[in-house]
XYZ file of C-alpha atoms in Angstrom:
271
model
C 10.124 22.144 27.127
C 13.078 20.152 28.399
C 16.250 18.897 26.753
C 16.511 15.855 28.964
C 17.823 12.498 27.834
C 15.214 9.753 27.885
C 16.995 6.708 29.297
C 16.283 3.123 28.150
C 13.268 1.411 29.708
C 13.516 -2.045 28.150
C 17.206 -2.625 27.367
C 18.098 -6.133 28.493
C 14.423 -7.119 28.304
C 13.151 -6.488 24.784
C 16.590 -6.235 23.182
C 20.234 -6.824 24.206
C 21.791 -4.505 26.762
C 25.385 -4.923 25.553
C 26.172 -2.585 22.629
C 28.093 -5.110 20.569
C 25.380 -7.740 21.017
C 22.640 -5.248 20.108
C 24.463 -4.063 17.001
C 25.060 -7.643 15.900
C 21.361 -8.512 16.408
C 20.195 -5.611 14.246
C 22.708 -6.496 11.550
C 21.571 -10.117 11.538
C 17.882 -9.190 11.277
C 18.558 -6.834 8.367
C 21.271 -8.758 6.515
C 19.164 -10.442 3.820
C 17.795 -8.250 1.039
C 15.873 -10.042 -1.677
C 14.843 -6.935 -3.655
C 16.016 -3.398 -4.234
C 15.435 -0.791 -1.560
C 12.431 1.539 -1.723
C 12.184 5.173 -0.672
C 9.039 4.534 1.367
C 7.056 7.287 3.017
C 5.509 5.046 5.674
C 5.920 1.628 7.227
C 4.606 -0.621 9.964
C 7.015 -2.586 12.137
C 6.260 -4.672 15.243
C 7.554 -3.886 18.718
C 7.705 -7.127 20.676
C 10.955 -8.477 22.067
C 13.520 -8.881 19.319
C 13.596 -12.662 19.749
C 9.924 -12.810 18.716
C 9.455 -10.008 16.196
C 12.941 -8.772 15.302
C 12.935 -10.822 12.096
C 9.713 -9.118 10.960
C 11.002 -5.637 11.815
C 14.238 -6.490 10.025
C 12.308 -7.290 6.838
C 10.917 -3.743 6.919
C 14.134 -1.891 7.677
C 16.213 -3.747 5.103
C 13.682 -2.948 2.344
C 13.782 0.836 2.795
C 16.142 3.636 1.920
C 16.155 5.332 5.307
C 16.076 9.150 5.259
C 17.781 11.358 7.830
C 14.477 12.342 9.459
C 11.865 10.015 10.958
C 8.593 10.453 12.835
C 8.103 7.398 15.057
C 4.399 6.808 15.724
C 4.107 4.510 18.695
C 1.542 3.313 21.174
C 0.847 4.575 24.659
C 0.375 1.152 26.259
C 0.035 2.564 29.769
C -2.636 4.941 31.083
C -0.185 7.562 32.330
C 0.364 10.752 30.371
C -1.297 12.623 27.523
C -3.376 10.668 24.992
C -1.332 12.180 22.132
C 2.153 12.750 23.516
C 5.118 14.275 21.724
C 8.663 15.024 22.851
C 10.159 18.058 21.149
C 13.723 18.228 22.424
C 16.503 16.210 23.967
C 17.581 12.717 22.990
C 16.768 9.048 23.510
C 19.521 6.870 24.854
C 20.046 3.227 23.943
C 23.094 1.012 24.510
C 24.291 2.313 21.113
C 24.328 5.957 22.235
C 22.015 8.956 22.089
C 19.535 9.515 19.241
C 18.646 13.223 18.931
C 15.100 14.502 18.655
C 14.556 16.690 15.598
C 13.479 19.871 17.363
C 12.486 21.824 14.251
C 10.298 19.011 12.893
C 8.750 18.402 16.320
C 7.909 22.080 16.736
C 6.302 22.178 13.303
C 4.157 19.171 14.209
C 3.119 20.749 17.505
C 2.139 23.976 15.796
C 0.158 22.130 13.129
C -1.618 19.780 15.577
C -2.635 21.193 18.973
C -3.801 17.703 20.012
C -0.124 16.743 20.369
C 0.954 17.697 23.871
C 4.460 17.829 25.244
C 4.703 14.977 27.731
C 7.643 12.914 28.958
C 5.483 10.750 31.250
C 3.738 8.893 28.417
C 7.134 8.126 26.867
C 9.090 7.231 30.001
C 8.317 3.488 30.120
C 6.837 2.960 26.633
C 8.613 0.212 24.694
C 6.937 0.475 21.287
C 9.020 3.445 20.137
C 12.192 2.514 22.001
C 12.730 -0.806 20.222
C 12.748 0.966 16.822
C 15.616 3.296 17.715
C 18.502 0.777 17.587
C 17.504 -0.203 14.029
C 17.757 3.454 13.004
C 21.018 3.943 14.883
C 22.674 1.044 13.070
C 21.165 1.582 9.610
C 20.784 5.383 9.414
C 23.648 6.905 11.429
C 23.213 10.637 11.878
C 19.423 10.452 11.824
C 17.098 12.536 13.997
C 13.524 11.707 14.911
C 10.309 12.849 16.551
C 8.633 10.469 19.028
C 4.829 10.467 19.134
C 2.879 8.115 21.419
C -0.842 7.785 20.740
C -3.137 6.426 23.417
C -6.352 7.863 22.043
C -8.819 5.543 20.322
C -11.131 8.294 19.044
C -11.184 8.078 15.259
C -11.694 11.802 14.717
C -8.700 12.676 16.889
C -6.493 10.192 15.054
C -7.564 11.685 11.732
C -6.623 15.160 12.955
C -3.159 13.938 13.904
C -2.765 12.241 10.522
C -3.973 15.263 8.555
C -1.543 17.488 10.448
C 1.336 15.133 9.660
C 0.284 15.157 6.015
C 0.464 18.961 5.914
C 3.898 18.962 7.537
C 5.240 16.316 5.172
C 3.783 18.110 2.142
C 5.897 21.156 3.052
C 9.025 19.201 3.957
C 12.106 20.033 1.899
C 13.634 16.602 2.521
C 12.313 13.086 2.969
C 10.663 12.139 6.273
C 9.709 8.558 7.139
C 6.507 7.780 9.053
C 7.681 4.796 11.091
C 4.534 3.320 12.622
C 4.853 0.569 15.177
C 2.162 -1.956 16.013
C 1.667 -5.580 16.840
C -1.523 -7.220 15.597
C -3.951 -9.511 17.430
C -2.986 -10.468 20.989
C -3.308 -13.564 23.177
C -5.704 -15.748 21.238
C -4.799 -19.071 19.643
C -2.675 -19.087 16.507
C -5.425 -20.047 14.059
C -7.814 -17.360 15.334
C -5.088 -14.743 15.332
C -4.107 -15.469 11.733
C -7.730 -15.155 10.590
C -8.175 -11.848 12.406
C -4.823 -10.493 11.280
C -5.622 -11.182 7.621
C -8.658 -8.927 7.946
C -6.626 -6.081 9.451
C -3.817 -6.508 6.915
C -6.329 -6.329 4.047
C -7.497 -2.907 5.255
C -3.901 -1.751 5.736
C -2.974 -2.833 2.208
C -6.016 -0.928 0.922
C -4.839 2.185 2.836
C -8.327 2.285 4.343
C -8.103 4.121 7.667
C -11.822 4.016 8.431
C -12.088 0.401 7.340
C -9.137 -0.606 9.519
C -10.617 1.158 12.526
C -14.076 -0.356 12.052
C -12.744 -3.844 11.283
C -10.594 -3.933 14.421
C -13.517 -2.717 16.526
C -16.193 -4.939 14.978
C -14.050 -8.080 14.739
C -12.431 -7.555 18.159
C -8.917 -7.474 16.712
C -6.617 -6.300 19.488
C -4.176 -4.383 17.270
C -2.393 -2.218 19.834
C -1.103 0.277 17.255
C -4.486 0.903 15.674
C -4.257 4.597 16.545
C -0.817 5.164 15.013
C -1.826 3.148 11.919
C -4.981 5.212 11.384
C -2.965 8.425 11.709
C -0.344 7.179 9.235
C -2.920 6.005 6.680
C -4.666 9.374 6.944
C -1.397 11.185 6.242
C -0.646 8.905 3.290
C -4.099 9.558 1.845
C -3.633 13.324 2.179
C -0.355 13.010 0.282
C -1.914 10.907 -2.490
C 0.168 7.810 -1.725
C -1.481 4.541 -2.790
C 1.203 1.823 -2.917
C 1.445 -0.790 -0.171
C 3.354 -4.021 0.326
C 3.256 -6.755 2.958
C 6.851 -7.855 3.466
C 6.504 -10.435 6.203
C 3.909 -11.864 8.572
C 4.469 -14.090 11.587
C 3.124 -14.879 15.011
C 5.002 -15.472 18.231
C 4.251 -19.184 17.791
C 6.710 -19.262 14.896
C 9.438 -18.757 17.506
C 7.964 -20.116 20.742
C 6.014 -23.071 19.339
C 3.153 -22.220 21.720
C -0.038 -22.085 19.641
C -2.408 -21.401 22.531
C -1.778 -17.672 23.100
C 0.064 -15.768 20.413
C 0.696 -12.245 19.132
C 0.649 -11.412 15.418
C 3.296 -9.321 13.651
C 3.238 -7.700 10.220
C 5.972 -5.821 8.409
C 4.659 -3.436 5.733
C 5.807 -0.484 3.657
C 3.844 2.308 1.959
C 5.101 4.471 -0.870
């Protein structure tokens, strides 16, 4: 196990590199709050460049009371590294400073779920988790987190990860947020993407892990965070949580105007 600092991979690409500009962007995306804040146990936020999906992520973060501890369930977009990769020590650096990994929580997860393997390679260039960290740094100063990147698409393995998280959270003496990050359908036209995304969102709102998995497979919905979402829904089910809310939906066309090849984004909370 290493205590290395994981340096930014997508600063200046997916989000601003200058600290003051990054802080201002997060504040702008999270400035409007129509309702009271909820102490959610889980959420889904997108992970595209802030210019495309920051407004959807902002709708999620501004709706929640953020606890001091967070498990960030991200995607392993690239083939390098373990299929279920965790980092158990050190910190993640962004232009806003270093965000510490919660070593005690990470160790408990590793002990509870042997499928999670210590691996810095899977995390080194992965953007899905990284783009969440500045939101937490601005809105929940003093937080610590555990990064988990899931590349596996085997349903049974995802369920094991989710059940293990459920056991850890059931024992937790303080609140822990399951921050799941996923975009929805990729690179089809806007109309097709919206139809497909509605089907995935319906299963998410129903907290139906098996239904979400089967729907994305059968309907060819290219939801990149399917694995993390299945694991989160499994944990929520184990904890008896049944409330869900869709806060915002958009596609990249809402910003770019290009309807020919879009990516869908949903912001959701679970409590």
